[in-house]
Amino acid sequence: MASPGVLLNWRKDRDGQWFAYVMYATGGGNVDVTVTTQWVPAAHVRPASD
């Protein structure tokens, strides 16, 4: 399940793979909201317009 978020930064690891530092929220309604900030593989990130 994808969650909308904010891309904060990019980095490339020693193997040449790109990662995005993102912040996103999950939950809401009857479920507590959790905000997560983490590095994720660039392949997991796409523009909001897609």
mmCIF file of C-alpha atoms in Angstrom:
data_model
loop_
_atom_site.group_PDB
_atom_site.id
_atom_site.type_symbol
_atom_site.label_atom_id
_atom_site.label_comp_id
_atom_site.label_asym_id
_atom_site.label_seq_id
_atom_site.Cartn_x
_atom_site.Cartn_y
_atom_site.Cartn_z
ATOM 1 C CA MET A 1 0.000 0.000 0.000
ATOM 2 C CA ALA A 2 1.434 3.362 -1.013
ATOM 3 C CA SER A 3 1.250 6.436 1.167
ATOM 4 C CA PRO A 4 1.681 10.026 -0.013
ATOM 5 C CA GLY A 5 4.683 11.689 1.524
ATOM 6 C CA VAL A 6 7.370 14.324 1.206
ATOM 7 C CA LEU A 7 10.760 13.637 -0.330
ATOM 8 C CA LEU A 8 13.383 15.355 1.823
ATOM 9 C CA ASN A 9 16.712 14.259 0.323
ATOM 10 C CA TRP A 10 18.529 11.846 -2.009
ATOM 11 C CA ARG A 11 21.699 9.796 -1.518
ATOM 12 C CA LYS A 12 23.675 7.200 -3.433
ATOM 13 C CA ASP A 13 25.223 4.273 -1.565
ATOM 14 C CA ARG A 14 28.644 2.715 -2.204
ATOM 15 C CA ASP A 15 27.130 0.324 -4.753
ATOM 16 C CA GLY A 16 25.673 3.197 -6.785
ATOM 17 C CA GLN A 17 22.059 2.599 -5.697
ATOM 18 C CA TRP A 18 19.902 5.682 -5.079
ATOM 19 C CA PHE A 19 17.780 6.146 -1.940
ATOM 20 C CA ALA A 20 15.207 8.795 -1.029
ATOM 21 C CA TYR A 21 14.763 10.172 2.478
ATOM 22 C CA VAL A 22 11.004 10.469 2.864
ATOM 23 C CA MET A 23 8.416 11.395 5.483
ATOM 24 C CA TYR A 24 4.909 9.957 5.366
ATOM 25 C CA ALA A 25 1.936 9.444 7.672
ATOM 26 C CA THR A 26 -0.262 6.388 8.125
ATOM 27 C CA GLY A 27 -3.446 5.887 10.118
ATOM 28 C CA GLY A 28 -6.180 8.406 10.756
ATOM 29 C CA GLY A 29 -9.881 8.087 11.446
ATOM 30 C CA ASN A 30 -10.213 5.544 14.278
ATOM 31 C CA VAL A 31 -6.514 4.639 14.060
ATOM 32 C CA ASP A 32 -3.723 6.698 15.632
ATOM 33 C CA VAL A 33 -1.647 8.626 13.101
ATOM 34 C CA THR A 34 1.985 7.563 12.826
ATOM 35 C CA VAL A 35 4.567 9.722 11.056
ATOM 36 C CA THR A 36 7.600 7.891 9.685
ATOM 37 C CA THR A 37 10.845 9.295 8.289
ATOM 38 C CA GLN A 38 13.163 6.817 6.574
ATOM 39 C CA TRP A 39 15.477 6.061 3.666
ATOM 40 C CA VAL A 40 13.745 3.996 0.973
ATOM 41 C CA PRO A 41 15.028 2.647 -2.364
ATOM 42 C CA ALA A 42 14.439 5.162 -5.147
ATOM 43 C CA ALA A 43 12.385 2.533 -7.009
ATOM 44 C CA HIS A 44 9.707 2.936 -4.297
ATOM 45 C CA VAL A 45 9.260 6.664 -5.013
ATOM 46 C CA ARG A 46 7.135 8.185 -7.752
ATOM 47 C CA PRO A 47 5.849 11.685 -8.484
ATOM 48 C CA ALA A 48 2.432 12.626 -7.152
ATOM 49 C CA SER A 49 1.269 13.315 -10.714
ATOM 50 C CA ASP A 50 1.582 9.623 -11.729
#
